[in-house]
Short mmCIF file of C-alpha atoms and ligand atoms in Angstrom, two decimals:
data_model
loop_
_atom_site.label_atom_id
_atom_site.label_comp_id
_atom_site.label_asym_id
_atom_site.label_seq_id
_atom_site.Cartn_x
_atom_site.Cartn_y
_atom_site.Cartn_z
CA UNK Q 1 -23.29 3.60 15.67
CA UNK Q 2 -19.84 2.62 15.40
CA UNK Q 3 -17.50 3.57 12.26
CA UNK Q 4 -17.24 1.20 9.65
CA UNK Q 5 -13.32 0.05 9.94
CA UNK Q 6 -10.24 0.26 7.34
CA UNK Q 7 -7.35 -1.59 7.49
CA UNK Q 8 -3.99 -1.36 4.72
CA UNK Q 9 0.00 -1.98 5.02
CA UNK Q 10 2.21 -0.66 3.03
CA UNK Q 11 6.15 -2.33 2.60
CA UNK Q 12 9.67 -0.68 4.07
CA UNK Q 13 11.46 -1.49 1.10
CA UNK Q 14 12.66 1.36 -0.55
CA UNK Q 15 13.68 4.91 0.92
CA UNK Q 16 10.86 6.24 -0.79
CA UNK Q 17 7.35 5.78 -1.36
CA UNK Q 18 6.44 6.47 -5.00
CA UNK Q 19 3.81 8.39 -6.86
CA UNK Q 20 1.86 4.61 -7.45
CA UNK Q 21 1.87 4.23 -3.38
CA UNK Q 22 0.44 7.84 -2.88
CA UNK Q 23 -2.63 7.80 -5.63
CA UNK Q 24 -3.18 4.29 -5.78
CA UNK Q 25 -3.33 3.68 -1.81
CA UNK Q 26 -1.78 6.28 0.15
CA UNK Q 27 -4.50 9.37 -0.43
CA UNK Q 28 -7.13 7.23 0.07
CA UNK Q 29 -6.13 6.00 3.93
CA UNK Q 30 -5.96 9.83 4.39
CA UNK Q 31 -9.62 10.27 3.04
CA UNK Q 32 -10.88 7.81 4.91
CA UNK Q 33 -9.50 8.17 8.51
CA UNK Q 34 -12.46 10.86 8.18
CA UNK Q 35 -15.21 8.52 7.59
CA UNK Q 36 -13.78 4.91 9.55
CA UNK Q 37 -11.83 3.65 12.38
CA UNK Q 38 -9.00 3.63 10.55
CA UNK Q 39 -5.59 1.18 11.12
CA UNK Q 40 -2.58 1.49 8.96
CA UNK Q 41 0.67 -0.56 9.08
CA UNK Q 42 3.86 -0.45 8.14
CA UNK Q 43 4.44 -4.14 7.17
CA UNK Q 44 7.62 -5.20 7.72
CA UNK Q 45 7.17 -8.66 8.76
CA UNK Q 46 6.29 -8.72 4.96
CA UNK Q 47 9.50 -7.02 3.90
CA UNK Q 48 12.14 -9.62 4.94
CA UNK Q 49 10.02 -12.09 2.91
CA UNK Q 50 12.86 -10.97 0.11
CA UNK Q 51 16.59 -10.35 1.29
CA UNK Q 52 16.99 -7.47 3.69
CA UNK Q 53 19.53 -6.22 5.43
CA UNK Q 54 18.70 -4.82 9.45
CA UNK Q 55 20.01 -1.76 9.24
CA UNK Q 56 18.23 -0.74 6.05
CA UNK Q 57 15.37 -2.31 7.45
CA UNK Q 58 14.90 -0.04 10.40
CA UNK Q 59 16.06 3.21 8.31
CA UNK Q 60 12.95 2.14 5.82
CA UNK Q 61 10.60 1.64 8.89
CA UNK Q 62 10.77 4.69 10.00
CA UNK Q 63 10.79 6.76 7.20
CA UNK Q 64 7.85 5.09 6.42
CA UNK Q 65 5.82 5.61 9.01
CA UNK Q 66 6.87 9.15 8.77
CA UNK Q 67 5.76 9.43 4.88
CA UNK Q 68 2.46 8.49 6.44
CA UNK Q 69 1.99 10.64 9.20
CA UNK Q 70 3.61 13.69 6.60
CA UNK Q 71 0.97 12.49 3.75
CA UNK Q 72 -2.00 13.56 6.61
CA UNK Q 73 -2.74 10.50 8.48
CA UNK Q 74 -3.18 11.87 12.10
CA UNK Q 75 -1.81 10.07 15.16
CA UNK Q 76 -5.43 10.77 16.97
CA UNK Q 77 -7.82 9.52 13.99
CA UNK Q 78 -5.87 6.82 12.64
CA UNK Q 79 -3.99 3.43 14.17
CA UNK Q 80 -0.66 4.12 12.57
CA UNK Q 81 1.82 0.54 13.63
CA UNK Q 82 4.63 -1.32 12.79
CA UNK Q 83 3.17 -4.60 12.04
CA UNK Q 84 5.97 -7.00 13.89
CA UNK Q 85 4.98 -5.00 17.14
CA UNK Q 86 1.52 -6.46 17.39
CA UNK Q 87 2.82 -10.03 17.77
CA UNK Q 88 -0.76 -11.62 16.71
CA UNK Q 89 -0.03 -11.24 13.19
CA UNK Q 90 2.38 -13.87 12.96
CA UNK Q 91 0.09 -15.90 15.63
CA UNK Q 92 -2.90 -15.31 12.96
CA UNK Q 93 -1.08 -16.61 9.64
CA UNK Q 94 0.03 -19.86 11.15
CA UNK Q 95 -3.58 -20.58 12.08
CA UNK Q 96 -4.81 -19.33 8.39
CA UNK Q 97 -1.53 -21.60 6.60
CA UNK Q 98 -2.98 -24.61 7.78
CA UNK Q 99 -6.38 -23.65 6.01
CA UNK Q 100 -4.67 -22.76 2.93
CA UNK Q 101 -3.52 -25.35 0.79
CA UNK Q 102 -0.40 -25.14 -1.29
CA UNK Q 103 -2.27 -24.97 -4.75
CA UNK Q 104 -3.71 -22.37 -3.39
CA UNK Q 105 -1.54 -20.08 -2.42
CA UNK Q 106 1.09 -21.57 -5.39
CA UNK Q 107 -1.51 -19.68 -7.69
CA UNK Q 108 -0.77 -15.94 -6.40
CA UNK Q 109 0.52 -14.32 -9.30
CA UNK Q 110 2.75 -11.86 -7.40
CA UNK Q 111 4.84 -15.08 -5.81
CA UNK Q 112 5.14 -16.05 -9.24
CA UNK Q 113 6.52 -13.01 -10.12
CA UNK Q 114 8.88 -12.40 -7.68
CA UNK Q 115 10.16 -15.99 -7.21
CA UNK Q 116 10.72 -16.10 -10.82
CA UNK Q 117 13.08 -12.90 -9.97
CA UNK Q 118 14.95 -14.17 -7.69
CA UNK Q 119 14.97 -18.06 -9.05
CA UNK Q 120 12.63 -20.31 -7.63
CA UNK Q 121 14.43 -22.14 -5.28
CA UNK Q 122 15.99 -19.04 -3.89
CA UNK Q 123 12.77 -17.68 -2.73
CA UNK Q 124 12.17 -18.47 0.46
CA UNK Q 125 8.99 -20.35 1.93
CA UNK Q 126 8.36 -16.57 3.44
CA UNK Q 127 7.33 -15.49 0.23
CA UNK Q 128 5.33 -18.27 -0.27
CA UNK Q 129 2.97 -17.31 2.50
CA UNK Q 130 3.22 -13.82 2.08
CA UNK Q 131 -0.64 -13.53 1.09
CA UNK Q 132 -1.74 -15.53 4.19
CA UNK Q 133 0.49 -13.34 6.60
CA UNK Q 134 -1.69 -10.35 4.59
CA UNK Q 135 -4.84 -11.95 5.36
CA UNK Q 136 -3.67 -11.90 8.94
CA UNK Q 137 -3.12 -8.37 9.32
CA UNK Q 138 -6.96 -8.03 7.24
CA UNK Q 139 -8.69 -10.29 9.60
CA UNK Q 140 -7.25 -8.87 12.93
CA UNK Q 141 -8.82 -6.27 12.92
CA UNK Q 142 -12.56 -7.03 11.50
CA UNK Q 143 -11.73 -4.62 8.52
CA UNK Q 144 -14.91 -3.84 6.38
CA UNK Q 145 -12.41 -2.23 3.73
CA UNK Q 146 -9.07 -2.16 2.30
CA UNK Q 147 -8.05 0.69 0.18
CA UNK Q 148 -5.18 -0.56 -2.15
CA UNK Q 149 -4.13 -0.60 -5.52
CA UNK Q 150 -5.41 -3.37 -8.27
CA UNK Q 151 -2.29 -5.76 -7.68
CA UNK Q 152 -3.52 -6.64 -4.34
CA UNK Q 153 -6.92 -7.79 -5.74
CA UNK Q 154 -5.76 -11.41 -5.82
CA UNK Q 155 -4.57 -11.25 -2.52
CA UNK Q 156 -7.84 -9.68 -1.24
CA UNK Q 157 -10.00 -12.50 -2.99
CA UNK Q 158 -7.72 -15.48 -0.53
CA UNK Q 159 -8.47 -13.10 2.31
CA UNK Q 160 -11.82 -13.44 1.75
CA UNK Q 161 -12.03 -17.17 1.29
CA UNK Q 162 -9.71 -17.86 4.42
CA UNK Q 163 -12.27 -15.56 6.00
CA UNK Q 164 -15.09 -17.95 5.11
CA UNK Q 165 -13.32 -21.27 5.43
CA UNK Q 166 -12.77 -20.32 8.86
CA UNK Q 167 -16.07 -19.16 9.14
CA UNK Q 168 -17.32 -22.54 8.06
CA UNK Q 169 -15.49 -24.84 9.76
CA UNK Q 170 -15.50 -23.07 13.59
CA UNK Q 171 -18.06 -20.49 13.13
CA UNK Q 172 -18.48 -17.22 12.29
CA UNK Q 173 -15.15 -15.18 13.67
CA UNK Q 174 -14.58 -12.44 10.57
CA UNK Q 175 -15.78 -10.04 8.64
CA UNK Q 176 -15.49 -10.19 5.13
CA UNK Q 177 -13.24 -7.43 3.72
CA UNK Q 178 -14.24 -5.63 0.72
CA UNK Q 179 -11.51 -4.03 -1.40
CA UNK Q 180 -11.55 -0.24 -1.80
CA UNK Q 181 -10.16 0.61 -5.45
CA UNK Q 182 -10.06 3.32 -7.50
CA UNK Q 183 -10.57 2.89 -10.72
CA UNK Q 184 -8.95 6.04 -12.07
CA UNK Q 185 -5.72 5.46 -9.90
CA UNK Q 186 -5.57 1.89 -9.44
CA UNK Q 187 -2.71 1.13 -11.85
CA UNK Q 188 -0.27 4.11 -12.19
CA UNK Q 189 2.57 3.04 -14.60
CA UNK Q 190 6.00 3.11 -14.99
CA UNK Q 191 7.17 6.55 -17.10
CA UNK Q 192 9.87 4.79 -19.07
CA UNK Q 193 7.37 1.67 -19.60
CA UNK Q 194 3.84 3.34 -19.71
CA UNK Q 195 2.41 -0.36 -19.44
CA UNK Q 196 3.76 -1.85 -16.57
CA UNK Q 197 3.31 -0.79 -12.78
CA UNK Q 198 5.21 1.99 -11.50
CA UNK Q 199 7.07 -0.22 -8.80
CA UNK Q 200 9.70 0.03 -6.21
CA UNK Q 201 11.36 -3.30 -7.53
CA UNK Q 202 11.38 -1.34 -11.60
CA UNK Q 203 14.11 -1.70 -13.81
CA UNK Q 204 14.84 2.06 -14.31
CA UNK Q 205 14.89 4.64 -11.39
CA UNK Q 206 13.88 7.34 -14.83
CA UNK Q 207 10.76 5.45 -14.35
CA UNK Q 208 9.77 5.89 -11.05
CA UNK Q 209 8.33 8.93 -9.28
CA UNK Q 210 9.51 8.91 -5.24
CA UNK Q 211 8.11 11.32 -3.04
CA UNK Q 212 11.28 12.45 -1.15
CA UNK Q 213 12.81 13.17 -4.40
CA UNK Q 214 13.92 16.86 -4.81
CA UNK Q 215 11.81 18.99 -7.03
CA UNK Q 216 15.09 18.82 -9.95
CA UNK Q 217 14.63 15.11 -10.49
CA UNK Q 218 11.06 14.81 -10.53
CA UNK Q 219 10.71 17.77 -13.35
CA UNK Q 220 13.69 16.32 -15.57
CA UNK Q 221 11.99 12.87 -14.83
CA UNK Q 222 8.49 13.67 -16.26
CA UNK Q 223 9.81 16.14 -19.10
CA UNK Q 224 12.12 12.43 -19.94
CA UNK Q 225 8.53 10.39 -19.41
CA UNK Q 226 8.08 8.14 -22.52
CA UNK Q 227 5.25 9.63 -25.12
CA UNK Q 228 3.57 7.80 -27.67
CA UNK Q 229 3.69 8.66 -31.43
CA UNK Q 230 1.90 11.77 -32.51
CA UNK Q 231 1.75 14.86 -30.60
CA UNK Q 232 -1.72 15.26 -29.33
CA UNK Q 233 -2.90 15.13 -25.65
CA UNK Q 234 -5.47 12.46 -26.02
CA UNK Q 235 -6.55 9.68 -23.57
CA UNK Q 236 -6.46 6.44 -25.53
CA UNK Q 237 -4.34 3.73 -22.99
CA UNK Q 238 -4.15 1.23 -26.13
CA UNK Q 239 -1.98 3.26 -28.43
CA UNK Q 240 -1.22 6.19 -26.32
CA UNK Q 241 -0.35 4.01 -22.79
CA UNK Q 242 2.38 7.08 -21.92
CA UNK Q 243 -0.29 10.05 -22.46
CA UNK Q 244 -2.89 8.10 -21.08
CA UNK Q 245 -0.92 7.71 -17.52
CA UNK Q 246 0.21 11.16 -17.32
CA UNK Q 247 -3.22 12.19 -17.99
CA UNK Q 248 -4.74 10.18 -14.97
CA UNK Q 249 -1.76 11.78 -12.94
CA UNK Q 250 -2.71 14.87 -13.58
CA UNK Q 251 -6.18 14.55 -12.96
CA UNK Q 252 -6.11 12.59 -10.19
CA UNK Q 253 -3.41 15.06 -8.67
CA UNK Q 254 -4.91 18.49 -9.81
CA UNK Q 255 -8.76 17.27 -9.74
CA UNK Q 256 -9.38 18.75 -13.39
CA UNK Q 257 -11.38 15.83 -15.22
CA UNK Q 258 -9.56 13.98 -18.09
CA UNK Q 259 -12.08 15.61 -20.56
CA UNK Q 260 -11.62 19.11 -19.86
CA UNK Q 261 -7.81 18.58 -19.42
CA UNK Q 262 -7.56 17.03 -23.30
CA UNK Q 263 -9.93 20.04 -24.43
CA UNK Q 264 -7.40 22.37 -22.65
CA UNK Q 265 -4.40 20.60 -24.50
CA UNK Q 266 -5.81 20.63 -27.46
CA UNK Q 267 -3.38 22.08 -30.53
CA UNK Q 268 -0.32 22.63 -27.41
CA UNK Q 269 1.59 19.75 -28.19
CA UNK Q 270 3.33 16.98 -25.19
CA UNK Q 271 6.00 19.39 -23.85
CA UNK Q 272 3.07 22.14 -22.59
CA UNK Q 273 1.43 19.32 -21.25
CA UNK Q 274 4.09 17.96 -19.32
CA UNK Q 275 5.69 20.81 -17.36
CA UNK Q 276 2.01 21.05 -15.72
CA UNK Q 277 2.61 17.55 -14.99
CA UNK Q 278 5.79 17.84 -13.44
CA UNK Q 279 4.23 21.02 -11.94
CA UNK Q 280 1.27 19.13 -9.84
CA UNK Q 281 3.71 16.51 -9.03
CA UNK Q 282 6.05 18.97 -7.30
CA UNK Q 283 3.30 20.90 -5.51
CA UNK Q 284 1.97 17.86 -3.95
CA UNK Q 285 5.58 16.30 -3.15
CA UNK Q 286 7.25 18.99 -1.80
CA UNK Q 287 4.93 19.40 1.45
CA UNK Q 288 5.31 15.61 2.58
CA UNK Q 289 8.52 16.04 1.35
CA UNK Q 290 9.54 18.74 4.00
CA UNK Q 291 6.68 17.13 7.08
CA UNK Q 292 8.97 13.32 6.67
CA UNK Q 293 12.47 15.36 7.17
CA UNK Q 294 10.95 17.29 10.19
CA UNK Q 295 9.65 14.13 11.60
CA UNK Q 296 12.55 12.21 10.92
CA UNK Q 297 14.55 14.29 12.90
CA UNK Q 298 13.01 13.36 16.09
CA UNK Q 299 12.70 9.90 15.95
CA UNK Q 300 12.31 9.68 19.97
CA UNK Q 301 8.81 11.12 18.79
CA UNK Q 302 8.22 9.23 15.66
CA UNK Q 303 8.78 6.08 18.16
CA UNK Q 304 6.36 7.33 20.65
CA UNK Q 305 3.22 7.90 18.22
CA UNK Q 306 3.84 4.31 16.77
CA UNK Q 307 3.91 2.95 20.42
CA UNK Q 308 0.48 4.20 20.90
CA UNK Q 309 -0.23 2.98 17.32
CA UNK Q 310 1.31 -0.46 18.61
CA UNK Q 311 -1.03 -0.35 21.77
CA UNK Q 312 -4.33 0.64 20.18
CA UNK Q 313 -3.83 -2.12 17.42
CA UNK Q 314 -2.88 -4.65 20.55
CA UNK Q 315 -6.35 -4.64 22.29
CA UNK Q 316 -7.88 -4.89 18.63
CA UNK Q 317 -6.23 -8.17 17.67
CA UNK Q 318 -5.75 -9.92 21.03
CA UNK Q 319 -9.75 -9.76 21.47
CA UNK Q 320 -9.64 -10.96 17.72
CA UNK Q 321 -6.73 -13.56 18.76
CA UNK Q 322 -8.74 -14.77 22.15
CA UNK Q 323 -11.96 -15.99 20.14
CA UNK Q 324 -9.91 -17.81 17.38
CA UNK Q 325 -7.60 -19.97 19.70
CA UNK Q 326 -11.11 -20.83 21.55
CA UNK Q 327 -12.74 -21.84 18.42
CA UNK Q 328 -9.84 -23.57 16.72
CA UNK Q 329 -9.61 -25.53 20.37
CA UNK Q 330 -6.59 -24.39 21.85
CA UNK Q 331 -6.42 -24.42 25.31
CA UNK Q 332 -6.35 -21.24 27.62
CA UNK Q 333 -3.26 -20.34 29.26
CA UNK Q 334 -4.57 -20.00 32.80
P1 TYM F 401 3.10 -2.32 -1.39
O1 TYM F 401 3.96 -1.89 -0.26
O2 TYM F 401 3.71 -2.95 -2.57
O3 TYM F 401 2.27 -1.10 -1.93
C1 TYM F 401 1.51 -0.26 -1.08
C2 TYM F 401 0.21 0.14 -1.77
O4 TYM F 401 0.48 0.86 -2.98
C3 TYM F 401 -0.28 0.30 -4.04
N1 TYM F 401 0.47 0.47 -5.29
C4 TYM F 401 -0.03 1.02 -6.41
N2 TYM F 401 -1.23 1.55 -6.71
C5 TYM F 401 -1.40 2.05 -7.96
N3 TYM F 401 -0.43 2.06 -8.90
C6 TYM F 401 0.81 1.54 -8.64
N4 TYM F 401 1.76 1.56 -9.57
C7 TYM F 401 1.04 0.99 -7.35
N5 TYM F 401 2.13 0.40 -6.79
C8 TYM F 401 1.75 0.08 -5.52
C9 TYM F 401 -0.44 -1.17 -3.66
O5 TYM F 401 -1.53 -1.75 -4.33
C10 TYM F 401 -0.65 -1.07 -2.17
O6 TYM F 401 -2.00 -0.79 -1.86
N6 TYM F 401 0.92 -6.59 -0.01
C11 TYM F 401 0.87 -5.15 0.19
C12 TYM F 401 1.13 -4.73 1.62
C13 TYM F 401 0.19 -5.29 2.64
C14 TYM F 401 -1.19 -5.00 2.79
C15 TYM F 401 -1.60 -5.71 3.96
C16 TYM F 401 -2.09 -4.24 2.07
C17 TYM F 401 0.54 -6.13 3.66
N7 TYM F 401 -0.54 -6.38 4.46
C18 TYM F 401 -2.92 -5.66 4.39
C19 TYM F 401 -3.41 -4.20 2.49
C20 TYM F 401 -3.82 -4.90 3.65
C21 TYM F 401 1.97 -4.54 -0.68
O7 TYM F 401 2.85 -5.19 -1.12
O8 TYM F 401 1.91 -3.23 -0.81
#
C-alpha cells in the first residue's frame, strides 16, 4: 500500500534556523520521512512576500536547504525543493485566490501581524495571499499531513476549506490535509520574553536560539534566559512562563519527561538547571552545525540534490496541475 504523504516549507529569511524551527517543525519532517512519502520545501516564493534583497535571498536558500539535509532529512527518502522551481505553485494559488474571498483571507491573524509591522499600506498584496500561495504548495502534492508549529494552524484550517470549496464546486481533486502538531513543542518561546514565540522577526537576538550559532553564544544566551520569581524548577507556564519553556526544551531535546526532570531539580536552584539546558542545546546544535558548513562548501552538490528534489516534486504537481485546469475548464494546450 502506498505511504501516507507529508508535505511542510519552511522560510529563507534569516541565516539561521532557530531552536522554534527545529522542535516545533524541523525534527518532526526528519521522523517522518521514515513512516511517509515525504516532500519538504524551502519556500521562498513566500519570502519576498516582505522586502528582500537577491543576494541575501539566494545565500538564505541555500543554507537552508542545507540546515535540512544536516538536521537528517535524506536526499533518497525525502523530496527536499526550492519551492519557485516547481513553477505549479504559483499556477495553483491563482486558481485557489479566486475561491478565496478577501474577508477571508483579511482574517489571517499572521497578515495582521505583519502588515501592522510594516504599516498597512506598505505591505504588499503578496502578503495578503501568502496563506493561499501555502495552500498551494499543501494541495500539490495530495498531503495527508503537515507537521508544523501552532502558528500555522490558521493557515492549515483555509487550506482545508479551499480544499473543499474546490471540491464542491468541480469535484473531488484534494485531499484534505490534517495538521501534525506537537503539543509539547508547538510553541517554543522567546528567552528574553518567555510568552511570545521564539521568532526570526524577534525584537532581541538574546532571545533567540539559531542553530549555526557557536557553542559560546548559545551557553551565555540560556545562562542570560529570563527566569521567573522564586528559585524552584517547577513547570507552571502561568506564573513561571520562563521555567516552563526551558523545561519543555529540555525535555523535548534530552527525552527526560518534565516530571522526572522537576524531581531531579528539586532544592538545585535555576543556575544548575540551566547549564544542562545550554548543555542539550549545544549537543544537538553542534552536529548540524558542522553537516550545513560541510555542505555549504560544495554548493555544485547542494544544487544537484535540490535538482532532483525539483524533478521528483515536478511529476507530483503537474499530474496534480493537469486535473485542476481540466476541471476548472481550461483548455489543453495541444
Ligand atoms: P516558518 O518559516 O515561519 O517556520 C517554519 C516552521 O517552524 C515552526 N515554528 C515554530 N514552532 C514552534 N515554536 C516556535 N517558536 C516556532 N517558530 C516557527 C512553524 O510553525 C513552521 O512549521 N508559513 C510557513 C511556511 C510554509 C509552509 C507551507 C508550512 C509555506 N508553505 C506549506 C507548511 C506547509 C512559515 O512561515 O514557516
Amino acid at each position: 500500500m502506498a505511504r501516507p504523504r507529508v508535505l511542510s516549507g519552511i522560510q529563507p529569511t534569516a541565516d539561521s534556523f532557530h531552536l522554534g524551527n527545529y522542535l516545533g517543525a524541523l525534527r518532526q519532517w526528519v521522523t517522518l520521512q521514515e513512516t511517509h512519502d515525504a516532500f519538504y520545501c524551502v519556500v521562498d516564493l513566500h519570502a519576498i512576500t516582505v522586502p528582500t534583497e537577491a543576494a541575501a535571498l539566494r545565500r538564505r536558500t541555500r543554507v537552508a536547504a542545507a540546515q535540512l539535509f544536516a538536521a537528517g532529512l535524506d536526499p533518497e527518502r525525502s523530496t527536499v525543493f526550492v519551492q519557485s522551481h516547481v513553477r505549479e505553485h504559483t499556477e495553483l494559488a491563482w486558481v485557489l485566490n479566486c475561491l478565496t474571498g478577501m474577508g477571508e483571507a483579511a482574517r489571517m491573524t499572521q497578515f495582521k501581524d505583519k502588515s501592522a509591522k510594516f504599516g498597512e499600506s506598505a505591505a504588499s498584496v503578496g502578503l495578503f495571499t501568502y496563506p493561499i500561495l501555502q495552500a498551494a504548495d499543501i494541495l500539490l502534492y495530495q498531503a495527508n499531513s503537515v507537521p508544523v508549529g501552532a502558528d500555522q494552524k490558521q493557515h492549515l484550517e483555509l487550506t482545508r476549506d479551499l480544499a473543499q470549496r474546490f471540491n464542491h464546486r468541480y469535484g473531488d481533486t484534494f485531499t484534505l490535509p490534517a495538521p501534525h502538531i506537537l503539543k509539547e513543542v508547538e510553541k517554543i518561546t522567546d528567552l528574553q520574553e518567555p510568552t511570545a514565540k521564539m521568532s526570526k522577526s524577534s525584537s532581541s537576538p538574546a532571545g533567540i536560539l539559531d542553530v549555526l550559532e557557536q557553542p559560546g553564544p548559545l551557553r551565555k544566551k540560556v545562562m542570560r534566559a529570563v527566569t521567573d520569581t522564586g528559585s524552584e524548577v517547577v513547570f507552571d507556564e502561568a506564573n513561571k512562563p520562563g521555567i516552563s519553556n526551558l523545561l519543555r526544551i529540555h525535555s523535548a531535546l534530552t527525552g527526560t519527561s518534565i516530571a522526572e526532570l522537576v524531581a531531579r531539580f528539586d532544592g538545585q536552584g535555576y543556575g544548575t538547571f540551566k547549564k544542562e539546558v545550554a548543555e542539550a542545546v549545544v549537543e544537538t546544535f553542534t552536529p548540524i552545525r558542522e553537516r550545513t558548513e560541510k555542505l555549504l562548501s560544495d554548493e555544485t552538490e547542494l544544487d544537484r540534490l535540490l535538482a532532483i528534489g525539483a524533478g521528483r516534486a515536478r511529476d507530483v504537481a503537474q499530474r496534480t496541475m493537469v486535473q485542476v485546469r481540466d476541471r476548472v475548464g481550461f483548455l489543453p494546450t495541444s
